[in-house]
Each structure stands twice: as structure tokens, then as C-alpha cells.
mmCIF file of C-alpha atoms and ligand atoms in Angstrom:
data_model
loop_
_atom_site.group_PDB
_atom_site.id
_atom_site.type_symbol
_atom_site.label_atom_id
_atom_site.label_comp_id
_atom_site.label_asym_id
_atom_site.label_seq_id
_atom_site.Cartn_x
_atom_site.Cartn_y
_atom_site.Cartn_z
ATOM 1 C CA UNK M 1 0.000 0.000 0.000
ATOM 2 C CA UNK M 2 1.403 3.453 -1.016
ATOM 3 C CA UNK M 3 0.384 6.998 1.475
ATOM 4 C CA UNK M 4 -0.148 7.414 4.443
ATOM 5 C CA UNK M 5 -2.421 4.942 6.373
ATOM 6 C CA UNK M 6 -4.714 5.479 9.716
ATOM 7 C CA UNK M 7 -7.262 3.530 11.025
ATOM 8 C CA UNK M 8 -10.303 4.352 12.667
ATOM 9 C CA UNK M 9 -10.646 1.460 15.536
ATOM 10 C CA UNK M 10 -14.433 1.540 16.068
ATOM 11 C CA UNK M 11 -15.117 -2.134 16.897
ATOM 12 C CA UNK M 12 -17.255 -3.663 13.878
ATOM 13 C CA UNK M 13 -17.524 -0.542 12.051
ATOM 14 C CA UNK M 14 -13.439 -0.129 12.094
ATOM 15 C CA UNK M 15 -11.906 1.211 8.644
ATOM 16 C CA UNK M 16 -9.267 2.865 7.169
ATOM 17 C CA UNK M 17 -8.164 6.036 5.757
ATOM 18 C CA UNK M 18 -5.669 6.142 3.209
ATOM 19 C CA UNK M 19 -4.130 9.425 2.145
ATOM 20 C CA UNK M 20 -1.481 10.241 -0.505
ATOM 21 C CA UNK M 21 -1.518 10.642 -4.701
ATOM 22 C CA UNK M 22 -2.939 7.768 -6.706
ATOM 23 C CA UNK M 23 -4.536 5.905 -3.421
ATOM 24 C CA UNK M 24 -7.568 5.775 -5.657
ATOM 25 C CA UNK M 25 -6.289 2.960 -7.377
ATOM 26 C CA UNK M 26 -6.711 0.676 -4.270
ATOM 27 C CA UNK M 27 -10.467 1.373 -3.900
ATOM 28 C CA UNK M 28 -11.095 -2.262 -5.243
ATOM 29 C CA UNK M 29 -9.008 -3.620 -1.949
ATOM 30 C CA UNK M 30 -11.680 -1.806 -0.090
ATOM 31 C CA UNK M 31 -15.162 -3.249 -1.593
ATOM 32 C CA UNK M 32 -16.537 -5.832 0.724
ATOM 33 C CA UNK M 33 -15.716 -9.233 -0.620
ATOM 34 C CA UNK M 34 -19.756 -9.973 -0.575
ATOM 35 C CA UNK M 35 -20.155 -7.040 -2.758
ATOM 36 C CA UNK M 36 -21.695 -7.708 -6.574
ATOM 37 C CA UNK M 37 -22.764 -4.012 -7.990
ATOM 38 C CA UNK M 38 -21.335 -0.811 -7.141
ATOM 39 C CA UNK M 39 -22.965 2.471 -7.561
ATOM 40 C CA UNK M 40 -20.789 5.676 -7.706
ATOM 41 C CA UNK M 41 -22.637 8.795 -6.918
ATOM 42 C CA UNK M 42 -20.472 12.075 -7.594
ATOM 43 C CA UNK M 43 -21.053 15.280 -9.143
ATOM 44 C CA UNK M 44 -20.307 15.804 -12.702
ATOM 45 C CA UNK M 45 -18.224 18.615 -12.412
ATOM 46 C CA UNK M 46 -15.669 16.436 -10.251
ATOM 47 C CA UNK M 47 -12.984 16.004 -12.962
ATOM 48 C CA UNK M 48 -11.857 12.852 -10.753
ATOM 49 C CA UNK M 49 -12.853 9.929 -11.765
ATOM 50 C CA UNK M 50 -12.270 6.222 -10.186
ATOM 51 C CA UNK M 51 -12.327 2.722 -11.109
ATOM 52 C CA UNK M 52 -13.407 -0.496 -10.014
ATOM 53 C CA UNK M 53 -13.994 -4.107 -11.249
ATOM 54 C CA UNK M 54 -17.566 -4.347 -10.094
ATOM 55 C CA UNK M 55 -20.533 -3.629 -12.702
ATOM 56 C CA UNK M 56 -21.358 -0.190 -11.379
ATOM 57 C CA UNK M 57 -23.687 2.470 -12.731
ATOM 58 C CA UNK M 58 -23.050 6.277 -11.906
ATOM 59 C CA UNK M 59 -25.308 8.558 -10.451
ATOM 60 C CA UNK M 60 -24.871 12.516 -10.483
ATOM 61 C CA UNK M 61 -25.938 15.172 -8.054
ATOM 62 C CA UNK M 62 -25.992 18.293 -8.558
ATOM 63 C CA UNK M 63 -23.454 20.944 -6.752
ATOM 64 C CA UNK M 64 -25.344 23.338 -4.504
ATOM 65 C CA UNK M 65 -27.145 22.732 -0.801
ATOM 66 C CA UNK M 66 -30.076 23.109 -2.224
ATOM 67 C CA UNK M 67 -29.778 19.388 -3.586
ATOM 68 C CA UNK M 68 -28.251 18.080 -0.141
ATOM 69 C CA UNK M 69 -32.332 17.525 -0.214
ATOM 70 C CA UNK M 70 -34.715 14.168 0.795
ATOM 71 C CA UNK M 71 -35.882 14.510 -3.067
ATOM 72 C CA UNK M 72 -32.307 13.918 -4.063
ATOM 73 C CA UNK M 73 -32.027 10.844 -1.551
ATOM 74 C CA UNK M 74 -35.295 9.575 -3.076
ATOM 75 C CA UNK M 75 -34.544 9.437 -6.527
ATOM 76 C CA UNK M 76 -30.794 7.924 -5.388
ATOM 77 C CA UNK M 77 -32.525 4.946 -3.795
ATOM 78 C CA UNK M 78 -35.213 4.524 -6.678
ATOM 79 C CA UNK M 79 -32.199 4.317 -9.172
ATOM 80 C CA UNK M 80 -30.127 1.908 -6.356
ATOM 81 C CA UNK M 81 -34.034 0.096 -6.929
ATOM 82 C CA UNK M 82 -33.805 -0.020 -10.620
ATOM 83 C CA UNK M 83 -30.067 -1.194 -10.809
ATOM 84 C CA UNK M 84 -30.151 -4.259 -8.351
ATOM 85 C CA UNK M 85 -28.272 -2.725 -5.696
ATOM 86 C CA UNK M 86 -28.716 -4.872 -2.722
ATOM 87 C CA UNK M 87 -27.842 -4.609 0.909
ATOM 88 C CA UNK M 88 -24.820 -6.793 0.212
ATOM 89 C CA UNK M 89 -23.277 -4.273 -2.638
ATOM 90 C CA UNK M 90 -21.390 -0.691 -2.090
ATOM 91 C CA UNK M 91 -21.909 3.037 -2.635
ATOM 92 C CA UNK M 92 -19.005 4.604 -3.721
ATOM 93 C CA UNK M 93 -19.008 8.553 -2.993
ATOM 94 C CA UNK M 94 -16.698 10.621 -4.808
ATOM 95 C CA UNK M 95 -16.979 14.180 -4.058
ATOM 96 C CA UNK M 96 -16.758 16.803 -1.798
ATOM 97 C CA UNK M 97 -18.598 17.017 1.654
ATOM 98 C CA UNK M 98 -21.979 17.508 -0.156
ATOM 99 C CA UNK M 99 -21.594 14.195 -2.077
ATOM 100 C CA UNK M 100 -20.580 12.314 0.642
ATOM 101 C CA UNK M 101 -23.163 12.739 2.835
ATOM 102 C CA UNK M 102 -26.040 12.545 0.540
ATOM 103 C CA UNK M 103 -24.549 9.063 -0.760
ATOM 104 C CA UNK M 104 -23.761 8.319 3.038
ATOM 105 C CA UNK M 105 -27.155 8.771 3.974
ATOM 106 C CA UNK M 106 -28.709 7.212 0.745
ATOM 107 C CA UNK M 107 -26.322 4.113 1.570
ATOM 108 C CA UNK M 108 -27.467 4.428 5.461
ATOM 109 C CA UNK M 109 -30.668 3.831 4.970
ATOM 110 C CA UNK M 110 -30.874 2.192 1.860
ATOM 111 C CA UNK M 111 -32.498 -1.882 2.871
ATOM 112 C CA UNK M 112 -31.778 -0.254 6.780
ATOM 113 C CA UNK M 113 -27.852 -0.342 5.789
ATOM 114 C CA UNK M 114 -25.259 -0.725 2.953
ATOM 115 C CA UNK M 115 -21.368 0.031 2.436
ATOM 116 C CA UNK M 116 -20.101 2.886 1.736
ATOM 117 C CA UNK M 117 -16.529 3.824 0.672
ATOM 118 C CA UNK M 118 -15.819 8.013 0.376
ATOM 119 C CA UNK M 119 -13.732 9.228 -1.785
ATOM 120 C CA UNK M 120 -13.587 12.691 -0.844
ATOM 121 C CA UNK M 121 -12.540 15.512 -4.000
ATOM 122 C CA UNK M 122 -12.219 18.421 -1.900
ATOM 123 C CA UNK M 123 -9.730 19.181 0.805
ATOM 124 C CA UNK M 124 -12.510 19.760 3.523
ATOM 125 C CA UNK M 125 -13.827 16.647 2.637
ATOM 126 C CA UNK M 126 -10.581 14.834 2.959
ATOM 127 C CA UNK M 127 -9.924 16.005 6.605
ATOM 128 C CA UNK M 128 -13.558 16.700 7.866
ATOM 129 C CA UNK M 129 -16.830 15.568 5.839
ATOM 130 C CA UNK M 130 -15.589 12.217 4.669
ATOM 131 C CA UNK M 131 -14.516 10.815 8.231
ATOM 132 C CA UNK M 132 -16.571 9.756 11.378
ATOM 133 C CA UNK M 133 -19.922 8.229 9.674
ATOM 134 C CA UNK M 134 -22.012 11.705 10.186
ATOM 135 C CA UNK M 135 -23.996 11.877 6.715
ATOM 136 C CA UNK M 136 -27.061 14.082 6.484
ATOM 137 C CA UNK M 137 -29.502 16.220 4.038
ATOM 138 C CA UNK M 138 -30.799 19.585 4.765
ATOM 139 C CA UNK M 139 -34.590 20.734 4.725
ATOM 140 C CA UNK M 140 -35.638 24.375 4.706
ATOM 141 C CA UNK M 141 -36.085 24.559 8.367
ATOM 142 C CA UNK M 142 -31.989 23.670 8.987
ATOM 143 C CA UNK M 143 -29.127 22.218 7.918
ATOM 144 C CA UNK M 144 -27.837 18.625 8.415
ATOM 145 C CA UNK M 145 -31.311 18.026 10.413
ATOM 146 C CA UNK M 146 -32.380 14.951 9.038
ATOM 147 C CA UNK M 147 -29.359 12.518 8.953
ATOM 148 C CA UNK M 148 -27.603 9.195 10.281
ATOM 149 C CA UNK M 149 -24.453 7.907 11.656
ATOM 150 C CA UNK M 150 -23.235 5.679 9.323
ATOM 151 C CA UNK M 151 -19.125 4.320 9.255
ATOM 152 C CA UNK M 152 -18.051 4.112 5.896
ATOM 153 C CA UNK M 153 -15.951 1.045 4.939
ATOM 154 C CA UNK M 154 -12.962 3.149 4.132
ATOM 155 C CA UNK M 155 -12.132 6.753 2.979
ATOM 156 C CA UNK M 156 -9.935 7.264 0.154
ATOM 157 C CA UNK M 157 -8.259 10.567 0.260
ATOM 158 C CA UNK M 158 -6.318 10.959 -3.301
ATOM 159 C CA UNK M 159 -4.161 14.119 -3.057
ATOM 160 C CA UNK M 160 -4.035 14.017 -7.033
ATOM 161 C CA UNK M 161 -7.988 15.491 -6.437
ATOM 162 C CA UNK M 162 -6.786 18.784 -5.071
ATOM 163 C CA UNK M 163 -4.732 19.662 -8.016
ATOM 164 C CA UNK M 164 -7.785 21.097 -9.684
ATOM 165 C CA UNK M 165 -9.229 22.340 -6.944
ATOM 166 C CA UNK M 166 -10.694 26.089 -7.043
ATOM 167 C CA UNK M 167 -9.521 28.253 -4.620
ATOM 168 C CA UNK M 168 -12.362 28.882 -2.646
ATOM 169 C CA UNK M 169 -12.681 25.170 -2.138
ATOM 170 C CA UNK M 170 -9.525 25.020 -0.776
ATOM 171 C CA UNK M 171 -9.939 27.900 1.718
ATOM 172 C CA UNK M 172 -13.269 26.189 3.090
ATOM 173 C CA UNK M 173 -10.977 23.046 3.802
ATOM 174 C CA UNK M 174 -8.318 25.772 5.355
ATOM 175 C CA UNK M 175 -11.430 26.668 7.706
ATOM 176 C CA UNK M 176 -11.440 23.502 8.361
ATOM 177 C CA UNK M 177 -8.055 22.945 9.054
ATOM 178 C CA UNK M 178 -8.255 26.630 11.303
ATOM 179 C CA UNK M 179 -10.601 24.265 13.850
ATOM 180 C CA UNK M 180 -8.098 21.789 14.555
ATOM 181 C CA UNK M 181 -5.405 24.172 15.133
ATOM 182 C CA UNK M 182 -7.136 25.506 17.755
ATOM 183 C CA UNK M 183 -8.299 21.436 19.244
ATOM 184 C CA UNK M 184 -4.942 20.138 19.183
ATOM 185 C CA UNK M 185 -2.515 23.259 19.173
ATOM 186 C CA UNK M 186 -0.420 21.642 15.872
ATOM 187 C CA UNK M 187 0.843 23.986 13.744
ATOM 188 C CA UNK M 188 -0.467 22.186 10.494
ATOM 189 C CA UNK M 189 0.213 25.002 7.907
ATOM 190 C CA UNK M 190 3.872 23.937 8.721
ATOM 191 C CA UNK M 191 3.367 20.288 7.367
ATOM 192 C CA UNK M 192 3.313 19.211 3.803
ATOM 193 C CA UNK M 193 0.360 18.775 2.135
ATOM 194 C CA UNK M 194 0.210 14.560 2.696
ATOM 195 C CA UNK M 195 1.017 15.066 6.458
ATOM 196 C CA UNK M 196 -1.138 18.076 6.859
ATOM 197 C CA UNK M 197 -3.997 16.190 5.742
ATOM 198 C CA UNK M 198 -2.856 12.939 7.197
ATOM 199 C CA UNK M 199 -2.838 14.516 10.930
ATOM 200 C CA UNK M 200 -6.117 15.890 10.168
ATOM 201 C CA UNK M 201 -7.447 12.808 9.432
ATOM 202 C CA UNK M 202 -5.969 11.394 12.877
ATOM 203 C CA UNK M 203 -6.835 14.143 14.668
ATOM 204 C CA UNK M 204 -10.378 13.456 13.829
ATOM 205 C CA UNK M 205 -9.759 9.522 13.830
ATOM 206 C CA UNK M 206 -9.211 9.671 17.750
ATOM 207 C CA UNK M 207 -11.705 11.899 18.447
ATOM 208 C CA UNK M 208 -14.278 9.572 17.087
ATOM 209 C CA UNK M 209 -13.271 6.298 18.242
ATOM 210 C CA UNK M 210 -13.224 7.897 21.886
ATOM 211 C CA UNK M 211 -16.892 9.459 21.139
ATOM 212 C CA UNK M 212 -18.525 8.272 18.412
ATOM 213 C CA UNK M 213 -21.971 9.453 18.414
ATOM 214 C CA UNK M 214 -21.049 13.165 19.812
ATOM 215 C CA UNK M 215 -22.307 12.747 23.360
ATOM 216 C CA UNK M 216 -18.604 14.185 24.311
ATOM 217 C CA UNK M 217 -15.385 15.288 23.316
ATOM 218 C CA UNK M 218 -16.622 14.900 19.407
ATOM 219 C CA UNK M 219 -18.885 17.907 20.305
ATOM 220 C CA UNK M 220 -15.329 19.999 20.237
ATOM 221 C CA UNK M 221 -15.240 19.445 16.236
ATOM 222 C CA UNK M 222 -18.410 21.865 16.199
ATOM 223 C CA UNK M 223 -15.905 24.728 17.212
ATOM 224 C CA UNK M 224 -17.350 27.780 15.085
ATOM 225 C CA UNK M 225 -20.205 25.623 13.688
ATOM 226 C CA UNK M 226 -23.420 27.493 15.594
ATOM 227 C CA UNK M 227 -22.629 30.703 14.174
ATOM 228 C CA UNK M 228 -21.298 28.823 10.660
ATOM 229 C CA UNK M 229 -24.216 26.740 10.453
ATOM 230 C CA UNK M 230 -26.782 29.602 11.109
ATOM 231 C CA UNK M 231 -24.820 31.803 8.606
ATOM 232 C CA UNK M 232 -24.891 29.810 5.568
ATOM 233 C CA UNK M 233 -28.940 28.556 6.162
ATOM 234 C CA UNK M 234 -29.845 32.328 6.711
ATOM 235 C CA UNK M 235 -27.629 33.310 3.534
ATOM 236 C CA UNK M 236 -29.138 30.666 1.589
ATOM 237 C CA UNK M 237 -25.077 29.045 1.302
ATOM 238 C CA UNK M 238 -23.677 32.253 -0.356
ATOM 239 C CA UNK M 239 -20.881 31.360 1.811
ATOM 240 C CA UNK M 240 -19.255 27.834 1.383
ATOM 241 C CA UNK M 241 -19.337 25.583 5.262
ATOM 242 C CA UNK M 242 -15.453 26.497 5.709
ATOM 243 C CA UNK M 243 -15.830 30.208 4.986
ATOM 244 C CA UNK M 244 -18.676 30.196 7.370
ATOM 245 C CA UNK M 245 -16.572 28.281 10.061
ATOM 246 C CA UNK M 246 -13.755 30.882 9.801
ATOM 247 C CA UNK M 247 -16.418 33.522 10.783
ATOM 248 C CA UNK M 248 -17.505 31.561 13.213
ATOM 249 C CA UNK M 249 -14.256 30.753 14.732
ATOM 250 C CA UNK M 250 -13.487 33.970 15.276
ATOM 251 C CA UNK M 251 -17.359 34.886 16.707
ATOM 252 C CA UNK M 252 -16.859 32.102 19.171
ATOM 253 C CA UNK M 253 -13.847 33.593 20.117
ATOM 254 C CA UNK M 254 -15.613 37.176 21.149
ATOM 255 C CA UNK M 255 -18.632 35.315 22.979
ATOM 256 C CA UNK M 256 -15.935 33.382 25.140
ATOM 257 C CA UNK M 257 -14.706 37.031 25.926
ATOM 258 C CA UNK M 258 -18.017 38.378 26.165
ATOM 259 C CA UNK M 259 -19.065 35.222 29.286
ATOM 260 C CA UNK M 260 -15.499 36.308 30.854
ATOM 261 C CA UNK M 261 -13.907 33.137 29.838
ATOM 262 C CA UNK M 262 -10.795 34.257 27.730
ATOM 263 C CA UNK M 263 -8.729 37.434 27.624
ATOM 264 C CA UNK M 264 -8.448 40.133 24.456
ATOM 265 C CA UNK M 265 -5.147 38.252 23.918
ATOM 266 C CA UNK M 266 -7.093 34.887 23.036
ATOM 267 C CA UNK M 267 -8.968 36.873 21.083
ATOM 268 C CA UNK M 268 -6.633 38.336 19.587
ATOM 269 C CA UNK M 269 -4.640 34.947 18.764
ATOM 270 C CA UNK M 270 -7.453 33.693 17.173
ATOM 271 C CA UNK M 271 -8.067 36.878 15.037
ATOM 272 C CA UNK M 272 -3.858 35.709 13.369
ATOM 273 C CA UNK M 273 -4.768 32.313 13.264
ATOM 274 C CA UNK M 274 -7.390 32.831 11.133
ATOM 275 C CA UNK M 275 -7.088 35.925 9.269
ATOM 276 C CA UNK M 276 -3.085 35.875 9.218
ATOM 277 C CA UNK M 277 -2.023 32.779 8.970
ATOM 278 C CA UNK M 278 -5.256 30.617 7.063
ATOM 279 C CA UNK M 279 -6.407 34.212 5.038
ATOM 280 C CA UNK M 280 -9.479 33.631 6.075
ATOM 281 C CA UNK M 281 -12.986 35.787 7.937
ATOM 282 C CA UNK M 282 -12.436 39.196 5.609
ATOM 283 C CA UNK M 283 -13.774 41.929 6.398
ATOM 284 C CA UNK M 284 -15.792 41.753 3.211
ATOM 285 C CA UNK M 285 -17.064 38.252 3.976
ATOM 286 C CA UNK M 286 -18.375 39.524 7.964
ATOM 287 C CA UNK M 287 -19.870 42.731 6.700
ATOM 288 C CA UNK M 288 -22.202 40.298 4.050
ATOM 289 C CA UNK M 289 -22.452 38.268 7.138
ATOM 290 C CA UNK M 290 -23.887 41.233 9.254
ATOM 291 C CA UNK M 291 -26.574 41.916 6.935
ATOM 292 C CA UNK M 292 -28.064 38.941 7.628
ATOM 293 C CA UNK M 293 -29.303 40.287 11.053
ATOM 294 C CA UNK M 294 -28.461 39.071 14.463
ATOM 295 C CA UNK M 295 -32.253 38.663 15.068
ATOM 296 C CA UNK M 296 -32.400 35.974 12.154
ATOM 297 C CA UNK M 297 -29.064 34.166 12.978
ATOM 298 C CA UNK M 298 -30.584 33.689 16.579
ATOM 299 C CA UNK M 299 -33.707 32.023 15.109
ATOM 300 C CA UNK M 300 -31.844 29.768 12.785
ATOM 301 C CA UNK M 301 -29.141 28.755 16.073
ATOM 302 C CA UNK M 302 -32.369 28.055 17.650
ATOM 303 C CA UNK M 303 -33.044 24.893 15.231
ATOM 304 C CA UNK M 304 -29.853 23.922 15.983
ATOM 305 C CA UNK M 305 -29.271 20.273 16.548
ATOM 306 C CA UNK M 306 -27.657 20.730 19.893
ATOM 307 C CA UNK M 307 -29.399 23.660 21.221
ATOM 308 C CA UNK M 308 -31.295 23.339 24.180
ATOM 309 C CA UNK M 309 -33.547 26.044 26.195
ATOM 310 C CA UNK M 310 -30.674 28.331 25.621
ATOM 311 C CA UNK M 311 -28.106 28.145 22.600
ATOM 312 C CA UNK M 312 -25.104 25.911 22.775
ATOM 313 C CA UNK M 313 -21.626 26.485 21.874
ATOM 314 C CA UNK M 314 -18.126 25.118 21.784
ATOM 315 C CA UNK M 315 -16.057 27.842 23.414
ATOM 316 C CA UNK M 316 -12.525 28.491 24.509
ATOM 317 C CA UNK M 317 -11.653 28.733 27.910
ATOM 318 C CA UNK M 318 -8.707 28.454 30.888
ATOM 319 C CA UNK M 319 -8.962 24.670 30.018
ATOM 320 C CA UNK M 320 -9.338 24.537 26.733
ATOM 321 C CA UNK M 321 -12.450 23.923 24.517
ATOM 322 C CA UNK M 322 -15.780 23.058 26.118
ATOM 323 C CA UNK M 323 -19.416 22.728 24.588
ATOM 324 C CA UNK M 324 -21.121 25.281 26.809
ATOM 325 C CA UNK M 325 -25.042 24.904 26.840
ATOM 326 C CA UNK M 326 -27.811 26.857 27.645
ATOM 327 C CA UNK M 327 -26.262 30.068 26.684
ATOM 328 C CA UNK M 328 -28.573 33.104 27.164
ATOM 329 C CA UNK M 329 -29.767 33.999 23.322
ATOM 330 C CA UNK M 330 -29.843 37.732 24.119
ATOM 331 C CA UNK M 331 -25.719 37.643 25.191
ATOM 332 C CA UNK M 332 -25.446 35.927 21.818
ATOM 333 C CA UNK M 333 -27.244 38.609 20.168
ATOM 334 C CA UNK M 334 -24.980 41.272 21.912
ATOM 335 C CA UNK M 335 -22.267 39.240 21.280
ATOM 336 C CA UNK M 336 -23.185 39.330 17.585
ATOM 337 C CA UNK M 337 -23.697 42.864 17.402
ATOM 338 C CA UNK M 338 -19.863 43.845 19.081
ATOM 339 C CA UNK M 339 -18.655 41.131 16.811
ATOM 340 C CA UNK M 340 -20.388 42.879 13.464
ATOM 341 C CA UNK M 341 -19.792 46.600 14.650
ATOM 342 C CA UNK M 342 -15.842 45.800 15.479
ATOM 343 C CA UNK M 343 -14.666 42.625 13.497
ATOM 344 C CA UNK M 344 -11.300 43.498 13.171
ATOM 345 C CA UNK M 345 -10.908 44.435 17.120
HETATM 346 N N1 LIG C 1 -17.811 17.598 11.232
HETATM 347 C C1 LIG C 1 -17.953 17.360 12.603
HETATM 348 C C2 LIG C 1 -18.025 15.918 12.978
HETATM 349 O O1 LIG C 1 -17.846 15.065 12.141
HETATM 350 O O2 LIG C 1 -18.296 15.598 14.107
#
């Protein structure tokens, strides 16, 4: 085997994830010896394309959230229906985040269960979307709110994929990347490529073997995701998941400072993190964020999937990150206002 290898120890539902250029070429090693039929669901502006030995018939979807939809899932599992796919047979899902969890939920519930291999396109894929089983489809109401956790059998992460990345692709995996800088303190923009995206991967590998279904310490890997996730439903996705994290990283940041919990210097620190050293929150990108209107970002954190009577958050504190619960919405609101009035400090 070529690149660089980690597993994900999860009992049963173990699997690998194999980084480093050409890895594709393996994905037959990965198809469950049962397996007849594969079906490869991508998008057909992904100019990556793999192989296998099994019949398999393609399906597209289209880019955009708005097809991250239950009618997309529907008319996956009536062509799965069509083709023969059985519960014994594989879904391969090559893409970015948005591919792989529409196929990973098509495959989840598809006869209550079938493989899945990812092969993720896009950087954020490759050291977020594609590992830890989370797959999910959005309805107006939210994002990711109807979903499943469901392993995959491996993830493939082919570096050759990134070489035709765009660029704002690759700065939604740097936000991305921004959120484990602050979880495990590495200084990943000083790795290569292959062992930037490799310790990614690891990072995330531990953290979901030691809490798989997010009733701990996975929670963490939602640093900057209430803001991010309320952002891009309330903008309708004008900004791309890892641009929205970046804001959100930086929000989080000010409502830790806001509850007394770090100092301007944190702040500060996480103002060069992300806007010095990742080029990412501009001040373009959080002044199209303020029109959105604290008011309407509250609402939308309200549907969150974790909040409770009050609004939960991962924040940054004396020890480190915590998921904080329960937050008051109107010191998120203020919070939101200082942040939109002053984002640069
Ligand atoms: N993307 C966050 C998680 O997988 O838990």
C-alpha cells in the first residue's frame, strides 16, 4: 500500500483512511468481498474519476445545498431500486462534503444499511466531511437536520484530487483545518500537504473512536459551527461551510470574551490564526455576514441540533475547549452585534 495509512478502531464498524496521490487505485481492496454491484454517486463537475472491477452504474448530483435535499435521496434509492443494488453491494461517494453525505445517507438507509466507501474531492472533505460516519440532508427549516451515523468502509483521500481544486474550495478546507489548530494546538500550515492532511485525518480519527456518536469530546469538532451553520442557512449558502466556520471561529472567540472566559489576547490569537495565517474571515465576507441580522441568525441557532432552552456552543476557555449549553440567546445577540460593529478588534 502506497500513502499514508490510519485507522479508525471503532469495533465492527473499524476502517481505514488512506491518504497520498494515486490511493484511488486501491479502492477495489476496499469493496466488501460480498459485494456484486457498485454504484458511484459524484457530481459531474468532479474532474476525478475512479475505477473499479464491479458492474457499477453512476449517479450525479448536482453541486449546490439546495440538492443536499430528501428529493435527491429519493430518486438515489429509486435508481439503487432499478439497478439491483442490494444490501450486500457498495456506494461509492466521490466528491466533496456535499456528495458524501447525501450518498452516506442514501447508503445508510438504503435496505436499513449498505457500504459505503468516500472518496472525498475536496480538501474539507478529505480532513472533515468524509470521516466519522455523520452523513445528512438539509430541509428548509436547517441544515444537516435529518441525517444518520453511518461508518463508511474506508475513505480514500487521493491528493491528485486537489490539483484542480478552485480556490475557494480550498480555503473552506483551510477553515477547516483553522478548527483543529485551535483542538490540538499543531501547527499544520507547517506540514506538507500529505502530512497536513494525514494529521487531520488522525486528529479526527481519535476523536471519534473515543466518542462516536457526539455525546462528548466529538462535540469539540463543532468549534465555530453554531454561528457557521446559522450563517450559511440564513444566507441561503452564499458562503461555502469552511468560509462560514472561519467567521464563526473567530465569533466564538468574542462570545468566550463576552461570558469572561478568555482574555483580548485569546482573542486576539485567534483573530492571526485565522485571518493571518489561514487568510481567512475578511472583512468583506463579515460585513455580508452582518446583513443577515443578528435577530435571524438567533432564530436559525435556535433549530440547531444541539441547542437546548438556551443556545449551545463550543467555546474556549482556561482549560481549553468546552461545549457550553444553555447560553442566554440575548448575550449571543450582543455578542453578535460587538462582533459585526468591530470585526477586526
Ligand atoms: N464535522 C464534525 C463531525 O464530524 O463531528
Amino acid at each position: 500500500m502506497t500513502g499514508h495509512r490510519i485507522d479508525v478502531s471503532l469495533g465492527d464498524r473499524s476502517y481505514p483512511i488512506v491518504v497520498g496521490r494515486g490511493v484511488v487505485d486501491q479502492l477495489d481492496d476496499f469493496v466488501p468481498d460480498r459485494a456484486r454491484r457498485a454504484v458511484v454517486v459524484t457530481d459531474p463537475s468532479i474532474p476525478f474519476a475512479v475505477r473499479t472491477t464491479l458492474p457499477s452504474l453512476v449517479l450525479h448530483v448536482g453541486a449546490g445545498e439546495d440538492n443536499k435535499s430528501l428529493t435527491t435521496v429519493e430518486r438515489l434509492c429509486r435508481e439503487f431500486a432499478r439497478f439491483g443494488l442490494t444490501r450486500n453491494d457498495v456506494v461509492v461517494a466521490v466528491g466533496g462534503g456535499l456528495v458524501t453525505d447525501i450518498a452516506g445517507f442514501a447508503a445508510a438507509v438504503w435496505h436499513r444499511g449498505t457500504a459505503v466507501i468516500h472518496v472525498p474531492t475536496t480538501l474539507l472533505g478529505m480532513v472533515d466531511a468524509a470521516i466519522g460516519g455523520k452523513t445528512a440532508v438539509n430541509i428548509p427549516e436547517g441544515k444537516n437536520l435529518v441525517g444518520a451515523f453511518w461508518q463508511p468502509q474506508a475513505v480514500i483521500a487521493d491528493l491528485d484530487a486537489l490539483d484542480t481544486l478552485p480556490e475557494r474550495e480550498r480555503r473552506c478546507g483551510l477553515g477547516e483545518i483553522a478548527k483543529y489548530h485551535f483542538i490540538a494546538g499543531d501547527d499544520l500550515l507547517a506540514l506538507p500537504l500529505d502530512e497536513r492532511v494525514a494529521r487531520c485525518a488522525e486528529i479526527k480519527a481519535r476523536i471519534v473512536e473515543e466518542d462516536e456518536r457526539e455525546s462528548g469530546r466529538r462535540a469539540l469538532l463543532n468549534y465555530g459551527h453554531t454561528l457557521a451553520h446559522a450563517l450559511e442557512s440564513a444566507g441561503n449558502h452564499d458562503l461555502a461551510h469552511g468560509e462560514a466556520v472561519a467567521i464563526g471561529l473567530l465569533f466564538a472567540a468574542e462570545l468566550g470574551r463576552e461570558l469572561g472566559r478568555i482574555d483580548r489576547d485569546r482573542v486576539e490569537f485567534h483573530r492571526r490564526v485565522v485571518r493571518s495565517e489561514y487568510g481567512l474571515a475578511t472583512p468583506d465576507q463579515i460585513a455580508s455576514a452582518a446583513l443577515l441580522g443578528p435577530r435571524d441568525l438567533i432564530d436559525f441557532m435556535r433549530r440547531d441540533k444541539k441547542a437546548t432552552d438556551g443556545l449551545t456552543f463550543v467555546l474556549d476557555g482556561r482549560n481549553g475547549l468546552e461545549v457550553v449549553a444553555d447560553i442566554d440567546p440575548s448575550t449571543v445577540e450582543s455578542a453578535l452585534r460587538t462582533f459585526f460593529d468591530r470585526p477586526v478588534g
